[in-house]
Amino acid sequence: MFFLHLCKLRQKLRAAIAAHLLVSLCVFSAAADTGVRTHKFRGQFVVDEFLIKARSAEAIRALSQEFSLSFNAQPILQTSDGQWYKVTDTSGSASFDELRAYIYSSSFLSENVLHVERHLLWHSLNSVADPKPDVPPRLPRRNRADPLMNKVYGVQKVQAPAAWAKTVGSENVIVADIDTGIDYNHPDLINNMWRNGREIADDGRDNDGNGYTDDVFGWDFTNKDALPWDDNGHGTHTSGSIAATGGNGIGISGVAKRASLMALKFLDGDGSGTTEDAILAIRYAVNNGASILSNSWGGDEYSKALEDAIAEAAARNVLFVAAAGNDGTNNDTLPMYPAAYNLPNVIAVAASDSEDRLADFSNYGVNSVHLAAPGDYIYSTLPEGKYGVNSGTSMACPHVAGAAALLKAYKPNLSPIEIKRILLQSVDKVADYEDKIASGGRLNVDRALSIVIAETTPEAR
């Protein structure tokens, strides 16, 4: 309790900076994810920074010499065929086009530099702020007369209560919420937070030698510290849909009543983060035992570096669940990444409403979007111990991550490919989705668990 109290004091320093935001979250309506994604950051990248994949460090040194030793290079991801570096041009003299042209003109570099790309920014899938935040949110049509039903329709729609008769989840299943952080002192989340038992809290040492000091709940890659506190609200809301504690007499229950939520903050208070920090968050999750990654963020530019990081997670038996995007467009022709990566461990999730229609803001794609889940007016947890309603594929994605956690709890040796197959095979078919979503349906976790049980021999559990 002393550690939690100390964290609370330290968090208040950061929270004070965003006090106006937290005040608005007290009346959080369908403000952050309803409608079309703003294009303010479309195509945005970090100036004077590049991501370069090279066969050896010699190639990076050769580039540095060509540009007058103005490069600082930081390795961020090792793959089977090379090393990714974040390269900073400290002089600001090298444009992206000049850098690529020089690489292609050099026989040594063209053979030893495998890829070069801009250092992209990624964003939570938000719309502009609600111009009337004090107006209560509109309830789904079917449930307007029953506010309680509105609060829980997401978990009810996916048949989570029936699934809980089979399993409520397990603390041994670690789900990393890669987002804006989590209010890990929230009364509906605190008992389901992952805790790094190999780390001694707040002693200023990296006790477990994983490269991160005092990382008890996870890590903040934005502020480079061990307090992945949510100064936006998005990550706490998605975490509640994954695994808010069930049966505690307060608030809500996530799809998984029990799981271990790992807080990995790579999006800042404005909901933006870099490719480097996304990759580092994925690496941290994989290296520290997470088997499911929930990702309610995206962008419309392709990153080979990010794709490699997700592929490396696949090689380590880790599932990657991603929000399909809020543009209302076809990901087959206008891809939204990371959901659009064609990798075996990626599940791309569209948003459905309370009447099982595809939400008007939701992206779709019969080849690239795999299933739908409730994402319209979802009631969940918010910072400072609060609750509120939000909408978007951001809200649909964690329902699927929570469902995957239940399957993994029942049968721990399920692979990402098996989980993906079962979740897609078990959907409730919806005519509206037939030519828009690969599975043609909406998540049904109880049916998915029934398939797992039918396919599981006693010794396989």
XYZ file of C-alpha atoms in Angstrom:
461
model
C 0.000 0.000 0.000
C 2.910 2.353 0.717
C 4.212 1.853 -2.812
C 0.802 2.550 -4.306
C 0.510 5.688 -2.191
C 3.984 6.830 -3.259
C 3.133 6.207 -6.917
C -0.013 8.257 -6.463
C 1.969 11.229 -5.191
C 4.422 11.023 -8.054
C 1.612 10.631 -10.557
C -0.039 13.841 -9.395
C 2.915 15.827 -10.731
C 2.278 14.486 -14.201
C -1.487 14.531 -13.806
C -1.432 18.233 -12.910
C -0.073 19.021 -16.348
C -3.134 17.415 -17.901
C -5.645 18.531 -15.262
C -7.949 20.093 -17.816
C -8.058 16.797 -19.689
C -8.860 14.769 -16.586
C -11.652 17.170 -15.694
C -13.211 16.527 -19.077
C -12.846 12.793 -18.528
C -15.077 13.066 -15.465
C -17.939 13.584 -17.916
C -16.405 11.374 -20.595
C -18.964 10.792 -23.323
C -18.570 9.354 -26.806
C -15.930 12.005 -27.416
C -12.617 10.380 -28.156
C -13.388 7.731 -30.740
C -16.690 8.551 -32.421
C -16.683 9.305 -36.095
C -13.876 9.784 -38.584
C -10.265 9.961 -37.512
C -8.799 13.430 -37.697
C -6.238 13.956 -40.455
C -4.153 16.358 -38.402
C -1.373 13.784 -38.119
C -1.871 11.955 -41.411
C 1.557 11.035 -42.751
C 3.349 12.762 -39.875
C 6.865 11.666 -39.002
C 9.693 12.698 -36.679
C 11.887 15.298 -38.339
C 15.581 14.358 -38.786
C 15.048 10.781 -37.665
C 15.079 7.639 -39.793
C 14.747 3.915 -39.206
C 17.382 1.894 -41.030
C 17.731 -1.871 -41.221
C 21.307 -2.958 -41.898
C 23.226 -6.198 -42.081
C 26.002 -4.722 -39.953
C 26.990 -1.633 -37.991
C 29.593 -0.899 -40.688
C 26.826 0.267 -43.008
C 25.614 2.774 -40.406
C 29.177 4.034 -39.908
C 29.559 4.473 -43.661
C 26.426 6.614 -43.739
C 27.682 8.654 -40.806
C 30.973 9.348 -42.563
C 29.224 10.427 -45.748
C 27.107 12.917 -43.830
C 30.023 14.389 -41.848
C 29.652 12.218 -38.727
C 26.303 13.831 -37.983
C 24.425 10.612 -37.239
C 23.585 9.091 -33.884
C 22.411 5.480 -34.224
C 20.481 3.521 -31.624
C 19.731 -0.207 -32.156
C 16.058 -0.960 -31.515
C 15.262 -4.394 -32.995
C 17.293 -7.450 -33.939
C 15.817 -9.729 -36.591
C 17.118 -12.874 -38.244
C 18.408 -10.951 -41.253
C 19.599 -7.667 -39.755
C 19.439 -4.959 -37.109
C 17.065 -2.006 -37.039
C 18.511 1.338 -35.911
C 16.919 4.631 -35.125
C 19.244 7.123 -36.769
C 19.157 10.789 -35.779
C 20.682 13.351 -38.117
C 21.965 15.827 -35.526
C 22.969 18.356 -38.177
C 19.580 18.296 -39.898
C 21.335 18.243 -43.258
C 20.188 14.887 -44.643
C 16.769 14.675 -46.233
C 15.045 11.329 -46.533
C 15.303 11.393 -50.322
C 19.015 12.256 -50.192
C 19.642 9.441 -47.734
C 17.895 6.880 -49.932
C 19.611 8.137 -53.069
C 23.034 7.805 -51.498
C 22.291 4.274 -50.271
C 21.161 3.183 -53.724
C 24.204 4.769 -55.396
C 26.694 2.873 -53.229
C 27.283 -0.794 -54.037
C 28.377 -1.495 -50.440
C 25.364 0.238 -48.884
C 22.843 -1.104 -51.361
C 23.954 -4.616 -50.384
C 24.139 -3.974 -46.632
C 21.236 -1.590 -45.990
C 18.060 -3.657 -46.239
C 15.490 -0.934 -45.651
C 15.220 2.740 -44.793
C 12.060 4.576 -43.756
C 10.865 7.744 -42.102
C 10.326 7.570 -38.352
C 6.532 7.571 -38.313
C 4.141 8.724 -35.620
C 1.151 6.586 -34.614
C -2.064 7.675 -32.939
C -4.928 6.430 -30.835
C -7.916 6.209 -33.135
C -9.636 9.345 -31.879
C -11.977 11.881 -33.399
C -12.169 15.550 -32.496
C -13.381 16.411 -29.006
C -17.105 16.388 -28.278
C -18.264 20.027 -28.586
C -20.841 19.396 -25.827
C -19.020 17.240 -23.255
C -21.628 17.891 -20.552
C -24.423 16.283 -22.575
C -25.036 12.663 -21.518
C -24.022 10.198 -24.231
C -26.684 8.856 -26.589
C -27.596 5.299 -25.647
C -27.774 2.556 -28.272
C -31.284 2.474 -29.734
C -32.277 -0.881 -28.271
C -31.198 0.009 -24.748
C -32.089 3.670 -24.353
C -34.696 2.834 -21.712
C -32.227 0.727 -19.733
C -28.963 2.500 -18.810
C -27.696 -0.575 -16.938
C -28.052 -2.671 -20.096
C -26.127 0.003 -21.961
C -23.255 -0.327 -19.519
C -22.795 -4.028 -20.051
C -24.110 -4.716 -23.538
C -20.600 -5.305 -24.918
C -19.734 -8.272 -22.698
C -23.303 -9.555 -22.971
C -23.333 -9.325 -26.762
C -20.213 -11.495 -27.061
C -21.703 -14.039 -24.613
C -19.032 -13.483 -21.963
C -21.357 -14.317 -19.013
C -22.001 -17.769 -20.505
C -18.260 -18.199 -21.093
C -17.534 -17.431 -17.425
C -19.266 -20.685 -16.483
C -16.343 -22.393 -18.247
C -13.522 -20.074 -17.132
C -13.246 -16.575 -15.712
C -9.644 -16.270 -16.851
C -6.306 -16.607 -15.125
C -3.670 -14.295 -13.669
C -1.139 -16.458 -15.510
C -2.327 -14.973 -18.817
C -0.587 -11.642 -19.359
C -2.272 -9.169 -21.697
C -0.189 -6.125 -22.615
C -2.281 -3.040 -23.330
C 0.000 -0.996 -25.598
C -1.654 2.401 -25.441
C -1.648 5.643 -23.428
C -1.009 3.856 -20.119
C -3.360 2.617 -17.409
C -4.671 4.009 -14.141
C -3.229 1.011 -12.318
C -4.680 2.233 -9.006
C -8.229 2.126 -10.399
C -10.340 0.017 -7.980
C -11.700 -2.062 -10.883
C -8.239 -2.696 -12.378
C -5.747 -2.827 -9.497
C -6.370 -6.493 -8.663
C -5.842 -7.535 -12.282
C -2.669 -5.544 -12.886
C 0.462 -7.430 -13.880
C 3.216 -7.061 -11.320
C 6.841 -7.762 -12.086
C 7.698 -10.011 -9.149
C 11.385 -9.930 -10.037
C 11.588 -6.167 -9.488
C 11.832 -4.410 -6.105
C 9.608 -1.354 -6.216
C 11.198 2.080 -6.191
C 14.728 1.061 -5.135
C 16.354 2.668 -8.158
C 17.822 -0.624 -9.417
C 17.135 -2.908 -12.347
C 16.745 -5.962 -10.135
C 15.754 -8.394 -12.874
C 18.302 -7.120 -15.397
C 15.745 -6.573 -18.152
C 17.032 -3.070 -18.917
C 14.203 -1.232 -17.111
C 14.542 0.089 -13.553
C 11.635 -0.265 -11.083
C 9.263 -1.567 -13.787
C 6.645 -3.041 -11.472
C 3.503 -2.453 -13.596
C 5.180 -2.046 -16.982
C 6.932 0.909 -18.602
C 6.301 4.408 -19.939
C 8.214 4.619 -23.231
C 7.064 8.192 -23.784
C 8.518 9.617 -20.581
C 11.154 6.877 -20.149
C 10.168 5.908 -16.621
C 8.503 3.156 -14.603
C 5.170 4.962 -14.179
C 3.004 4.066 -17.197
C 0.273 6.367 -15.919
C -2.600 7.234 -18.262
C -2.768 10.992 -18.879
C -5.198 10.606 -21.794
C -7.950 8.157 -20.760
C -7.813 5.941 -23.826
C -5.635 3.178 -22.345
C -7.577 2.903 -19.108
C -10.810 2.593 -21.083
C -9.461 -0.177 -23.320
C -7.983 -2.005 -20.326
C -11.356 -2.162 -18.606
C -12.902 -3.925 -21.582
C -10.080 -6.463 -21.514
C -10.029 -7.333 -17.834
C -11.813 -5.067 -15.385
C -12.238 -7.207 -12.274
C -15.461 -9.205 -12.212
C -17.404 -10.098 -9.104
C -16.008 -7.336 -6.893
C -19.322 -5.553 -6.472
C -18.269 -2.348 -8.244
C -18.149 -0.935 -11.741
C -17.939 -3.392 -14.596
C -16.351 -6.642 -15.676
C -14.035 -7.007 -18.613
C -14.474 -9.885 -21.049
C -11.868 -11.693 -18.949
C -12.797 -11.372 -15.275
C -9.249 -12.372 -14.410
C -6.044 -11.698 -16.298
C -2.816 -9.789 -15.728
C -2.856 -6.378 -17.415
C 0.613 -5.145 -18.362
C 0.686 -1.351 -18.721
C 2.828 -0.242 -21.658
C 2.569 3.439 -22.490
C 3.940 4.527 -25.860
C 1.251 7.091 -26.727
C 1.513 10.445 -24.983
C -1.240 12.583 -23.470
C -2.290 13.652 -26.966
C -2.474 10.029 -28.090
C 0.650 10.056 -30.275
C 3.764 7.880 -30.238
C 6.714 6.886 -32.411
C 7.523 3.681 -34.248
C 10.595 3.250 -32.052
C 8.521 3.353 -28.867
C 5.897 1.013 -30.337
C 8.640 -1.488 -31.188
C 10.218 -1.175 -27.750
C 6.811 -1.731 -26.128
C 6.230 -4.862 -28.207
C 9.717 -6.142 -27.335
C 9.143 -5.461 -23.641
C 5.823 -7.318 -23.678
C 7.260 -10.338 -25.458
C 10.376 -10.494 -23.283
C 8.403 -10.196 -20.052
C 5.835 -12.918 -20.597
C 2.852 -11.338 -22.356
C 1.062 -13.729 -24.703
C -1.575 -11.272 -25.981
C -1.013 -7.683 -27.137
C -3.971 -5.276 -27.421
C -3.376 -2.387 -29.848
C -6.047 0.311 -30.254
C -3.915 2.656 -32.377
C -2.810 3.022 -35.942
C -1.745 5.013 -38.957
C -2.128 4.871 -42.703
C 1.553 4.632 -43.672
C 3.431 1.368 -43.885
C 6.381 0.665 -41.574
C 8.594 -2.313 -42.321
C 10.217 -1.905 -38.901
C 6.888 -2.242 -37.091
C 5.922 -5.209 -39.255
C 9.218 -6.906 -38.364
C 8.550 -6.341 -34.655
C 5.115 -7.969 -34.912
C 6.599 -10.836 -36.929
C 9.198 -11.350 -34.208
C 6.318 -11.497 -31.691
C 4.699 -14.189 -33.844
C 7.913 -16.195 -33.703
C 7.670 -15.991 -29.901
C 4.072 -17.278 -29.876
C 2.444 -13.904 -29.109
C -0.959 -12.799 -30.450
C -1.345 -9.237 -31.787
C -4.913 -7.839 -31.694
C -5.385 -4.538 -33.558
C -8.165 -2.005 -34.111
C -9.172 -1.789 -37.784
C -9.525 2.013 -37.786
C -12.250 4.652 -37.695
C -12.271 6.071 -41.238
C -15.273 4.060 -42.430
C -13.152 2.862 -45.351
C -11.961 -0.419 -46.847
C -8.635 -1.608 -45.402
C -8.181 -3.868 -48.443
C -7.641 -0.798 -50.606
C -6.716 1.884 -48.036
C -4.836 -0.066 -45.360
C -4.692 1.024 -41.746
C -1.622 -0.293 -39.963
C -0.828 -2.274 -37.855
C -4.219 -3.962 -38.385
C -3.536 -4.423 -42.119
C -0.270 -6.342 -41.738
C -0.743 -9.756 -43.337
C 0.826 -11.737 -40.505
C -0.485 -14.967 -38.960
C -0.620 -13.573 -35.416
C -2.561 -10.390 -36.291
C -6.314 -10.160 -35.660
C -7.885 -6.995 -37.100
C -11.118 -5.954 -35.370
C -14.009 -3.893 -36.726
C -16.623 -2.226 -34.494
C -20.249 -3.343 -34.226
C -23.093 -1.559 -32.480
C -25.720 -2.886 -30.055
C -27.902 -4.035 -32.956
C -25.058 -5.920 -34.640
C -24.671 -3.468 -37.467
C -21.230 -2.378 -38.571
C -20.626 0.959 -36.843
C -20.692 3.763 -39.394
C -17.177 4.882 -38.453
C -15.628 1.396 -38.586
C -13.138 0.320 -41.218
C -13.780 -3.012 -42.886
C -12.175 -5.337 -45.449
C -13.176 -8.819 -46.500
C -9.517 -9.789 -46.821
C -7.826 -7.713 -44.123
C -10.379 -7.281 -41.290
C -11.125 -10.524 -39.490
C -14.131 -10.077 -37.206
C -16.282 -7.483 -35.478
C -16.765 -6.805 -31.776
C -18.823 -4.275 -29.798
C -17.291 -0.831 -30.194
C -20.187 1.632 -30.162
C -20.944 3.408 -26.861
C -18.940 1.096 -24.640
C -18.941 1.758 -20.901
C -15.585 1.149 -19.220
C -12.998 2.396 -16.756
C -11.370 5.859 -16.809
C -8.489 7.497 -14.892
C -8.960 8.653 -11.312
C -11.245 5.696 -10.558
C -13.994 6.863 -12.888
C -16.100 5.276 -15.644
C -17.478 6.525 -18.932
C -18.686 5.759 -22.439
C -16.530 5.744 -25.560
C -16.840 4.475 -29.129
C -14.495 3.271 -31.844
C -12.645 0.258 -33.132
C -10.394 1.103 -30.186
C -13.178 -0.219 -27.977
C -13.822 -3.294 -30.151
C -10.188 -4.441 -30.127
C -9.964 -5.066 -26.338
C -13.098 -7.226 -26.389
C -11.223 -9.605 -28.677
C -8.065 -9.398 -26.551
C -10.146 -10.310 -23.484
C -11.725 -13.212 -25.366
C -8.270 -14.472 -26.352
C -7.276 -14.283 -22.676
C -10.174 -16.575 -21.723
C -9.191 -19.101 -24.379
C -5.575 -18.984 -23.243
C -6.636 -19.419 -19.609
C -8.550 -22.588 -20.454
C -5.831 -24.030 -22.681
C -2.464 -22.319 -22.050
C -0.627 -23.963 -24.947
C -2.898 -22.474 -27.621
C -0.836 -20.769 -30.319
C -1.750 -17.379 -31.828
C -2.731 -19.134 -35.062
C -5.046 -21.505 -33.171
C -6.633 -18.662 -31.191
C -7.188 -16.691 -34.388
C -8.729 -19.684 -36.165
C -11.074 -20.462 -33.279
C -12.215 -16.859 -32.783
C -12.989 -16.493 -36.481
C -14.642 -19.912 -36.713
C -16.970 -19.209 -33.768
C -18.434 -15.804 -34.695
C -22.131 -15.038 -34.826
C -22.736 -14.611 -38.552
C -24.274 -11.266 -39.538
C -25.602 -10.628 -43.031
C -24.312 -7.042 -42.975
C -20.732 -8.326 -42.638
C -20.764 -11.010 -45.321
C -18.892 -9.002 -47.946
C -17.072 -6.708 -45.521
C -15.331 -8.889 -42.926
C -13.339 -12.092 -43.425
C -15.263 -14.183 -40.883
C -18.601 -12.599 -41.734
C -19.470 -12.173 -38.092
C -19.183 -10.743 -34.596
C -17.190 -12.191 -31.699
C -18.836 -14.951 -29.615
C -16.426 -15.937 -26.854
C -18.678 -18.609 -25.376
C -18.851 -20.469 -28.688
C -15.084 -20.048 -29.082
C -14.519 -21.640 -25.673
C -16.857 -24.477 -26.586
C -14.675 -25.206 -29.613
C -11.551 -25.158 -27.436
C -13.176 -27.571 -24.990
C -14.297 -29.893 -27.771
C -10.785 -29.938 -29.238
C -9.011 -30.373 -25.908
C -8.106 -33.724 -24.451
C -7.702 -33.876 -20.645
C -3.926 -34.209 -20.894
C -3.704 -31.165 -23.200
C -4.983 -28.752 -20.571
